[in-house]
Amino acid sequence: MKSPSAFSTFVAAMVLTISGCATGPQGPSELPANLRPPEGQVLFLEAFASGSQVYECSSKPGQPGTFEWTFSAPEAVLMNQAGHPIGKHFGGPTWKSNDGSLVVGKVKANAPSPDGSAIAWLLLEMKSKVGIGVFSRTTSIVRAHTVGGLAPSTPCSAAMARQLLHVPYTATYYFYEAAV
């Protein structure tokens, strides 16, 4: 795994490269069919996430004395195409804009990351919304182009119970709204 400073440098370079290649939300062209938003929805926002997937060392259900890393929550900053922070992504899963609006999603479908070394790509549907602002328009969210974020491959034990581990990741989140 890369050091956090090397990873941050990589993410910054990636954001700058991507922001120089597009003028507006383009949407992922290579999505598997099960991750495409429902008909009647259009892309209105593309956000780049940089942060970590948080895992907790916990007891395996039904297997006393054995432990595993379980997903706890994401913690990420959301940036626009120019690399400016526009909000946060955290447990729920929740996306909160700097304007105060937020959307909570529910996973509808997933597909493995094409490179196999990153967290899955997802289609999420809007579960609830709060506030009036950019995220109040959201009906579906797609997570794609993931890098990193997989659960640790190192074992955890009773001595590590409840310990949290932050695994760096990046992703692009595509926000869809109902077509007018």
XYZ file of C-alpha atoms in Angstrom:
180
model
C 0.000 0.000 0.000
C 1.285 3.478 -0.804
C 2.028 5.927 1.986
C -0.706 8.507 2.635
C 1.435 11.343 1.241
C 2.218 9.449 -1.974
C -1.442 8.463 -2.264
C -2.547 12.100 -1.763
C -0.137 13.230 -4.455
C -1.502 10.573 -6.821
C -5.102 11.652 -6.109
C -4.293 15.328 -6.674
C -2.622 14.514 -9.997
C -5.576 12.349 -11.023
C -8.104 15.084 -10.201
C -6.118 17.695 -12.116
C -5.771 15.372 -15.103
C -9.467 14.522 -15.148
C -10.543 18.141 -14.632
C -8.503 19.192 -17.657
C -10.206 16.603 -19.891
C -13.870 17.385 -19.367
C -16.068 20.442 -19.435
C -19.127 19.000 -17.705
C -20.536 15.784 -16.317
C -19.998 13.079 -18.919
C -21.178 9.972 -17.073
C -19.433 6.632 -17.138
C -19.674 5.003 -20.556
C -18.497 1.537 -19.489
C -21.072 0.726 -16.802
C -22.387 -2.812 -16.557
C -26.121 -2.948 -17.371
C -27.099 -3.575 -13.726
C -25.450 -0.289 -12.643
C -27.228 1.985 -15.090
C -29.725 4.371 -13.501
C -33.390 3.815 -14.323
C -34.862 5.282 -17.522
C -35.980 8.857 -17.118
C -32.986 9.959 -15.056
C -30.223 12.265 -16.275
C -26.765 13.015 -14.968
C -26.437 16.392 -13.262
C -23.254 16.152 -11.170
C -19.935 14.313 -11.217
C -17.931 14.361 -7.962
C -14.492 12.928 -7.264
C -14.055 11.365 -3.824
C -10.774 11.023 -1.967
C -10.613 9.523 1.492
C -10.816 6.159 3.161
C -13.003 3.143 3.627
C -13.067 2.448 7.364
C -12.975 -1.141 8.608
C -13.399 -2.461 12.156
C -11.896 -5.604 13.623
C -14.905 -7.496 14.950
C -15.972 -10.961 15.997
C -17.292 -13.176 13.202
C -20.996 -13.875 13.750
C -21.575 -17.446 14.914
C -17.828 -18.151 15.188
C -16.701 -17.343 18.743
C -13.025 -16.469 19.060
C -12.566 -15.601 15.388
C -12.293 -12.078 14.040
C -12.479 -10.299 10.704
C -12.314 -6.816 9.230
C -15.851 -5.544 8.589
C -16.800 -2.412 6.702
C -17.797 0.441 8.999
C -18.186 3.596 6.871
C -16.638 5.754 4.172
C -14.914 9.043 5.007
C -14.146 11.165 1.961
C -13.987 14.679 0.607
C -15.976 15.317 -2.571
C -14.429 17.558 -5.219
C -15.721 19.100 -8.423
C -13.949 18.812 -11.772
C -11.718 21.767 -10.887
C -10.550 19.976 -7.721
C -12.421 22.262 -5.305
C -14.154 20.685 -2.285
C -17.929 20.568 -2.691
C -18.906 18.304 0.192
C -18.316 15.125 2.179
C -19.203 11.455 1.913
C -19.713 9.466 5.115
C -21.701 6.660 6.753
C -25.277 6.032 5.780
C -24.084 6.117 2.981
C -24.530 9.894 2.963
C -23.322 12.672 0.682
C -23.484 16.196 2.159
C -22.912 19.278 0.040
C -21.240 22.422 1.311
C -24.641 24.103 0.744
C -26.119 21.914 3.534
C -28.210 19.610 1.358
C -27.665 15.906 1.756
C -28.800 12.632 0.314
C -28.748 9.184 1.900
C -28.507 6.268 -0.489
C -29.382 2.593 -0.490
C -27.404 0.074 -2.548
C -29.516 -1.280 -5.390
C -26.807 -3.161 -7.357
C -23.054 -3.744 -7.420
C -20.365 -5.030 -9.748
C -16.705 -5.846 -9.120
C -14.186 -3.161 -9.988
C -12.801 -3.952 -13.462
C -9.221 -4.101 -12.159
C -10.117 -6.364 -9.218
C -7.923 -4.455 -6.767
C -10.510 -1.881 -5.663
C -13.891 -1.712 -3.992
C -16.958 -2.539 -6.047
C -18.812 -0.184 -8.327
C -22.355 0.564 -7.115
C -25.765 1.805 -8.133
C -27.563 3.454 -5.240
C -31.084 4.794 -5.072
C -32.097 7.794 -3.016
C -33.418 6.697 0.372
C -33.892 10.160 1.900
C -32.917 13.792 1.383
C -32.526 16.843 3.613
C -32.361 20.512 2.682
C -32.629 22.455 -0.506
C -29.490 22.498 -2.591
C -27.450 20.514 -5.050
C -28.072 17.059 -3.529
C -31.824 17.615 -3.082
C -32.205 16.800 -6.803
C -30.693 13.322 -6.482
C -32.664 10.209 -7.422
C -29.748 7.790 -8.096
C -25.999 7.679 -7.524
C -23.384 5.582 -9.315
C -19.977 4.871 -7.764
C -17.415 3.997 -10.424
C -13.711 4.277 -11.270
C -12.712 3.100 -7.803
C -9.093 2.835 -6.678
C -8.160 1.063 -3.424
C -10.461 0.747 -0.432
C -10.531 -3.048 -0.131
C -10.713 -4.645 3.319
C -7.303 -5.286 4.845
C -5.744 -8.627 3.968
C -3.942 -8.760 7.317
C -5.801 -10.784 9.935
C -7.269 -9.207 13.036
C -7.568 -10.842 16.457
C -9.206 -10.468 19.852
C -6.341 -8.164 20.857
C -7.352 -5.853 17.989
C -11.121 -6.016 18.612
C -12.902 -2.730 17.852
C -9.768 -1.275 16.260
C -10.487 0.826 13.180
C -8.359 0.809 10.054
C -8.617 3.498 7.362
C -7.886 2.189 3.866
C -7.301 4.939 1.250
C -9.625 5.011 -1.757
C -10.802 7.236 -4.565
C -13.942 7.015 -6.653
C -16.104 9.028 -8.964
C -19.716 9.525 -7.891
C -22.274 10.309 -10.578
C -25.473 11.963 -9.350
C -28.675 11.577 -11.362
C -32.007 13.406 -11.193
C -35.407 12.890 -12.767
C -35.528 14.260 -16.314
C -37.736 17.284 -16.654
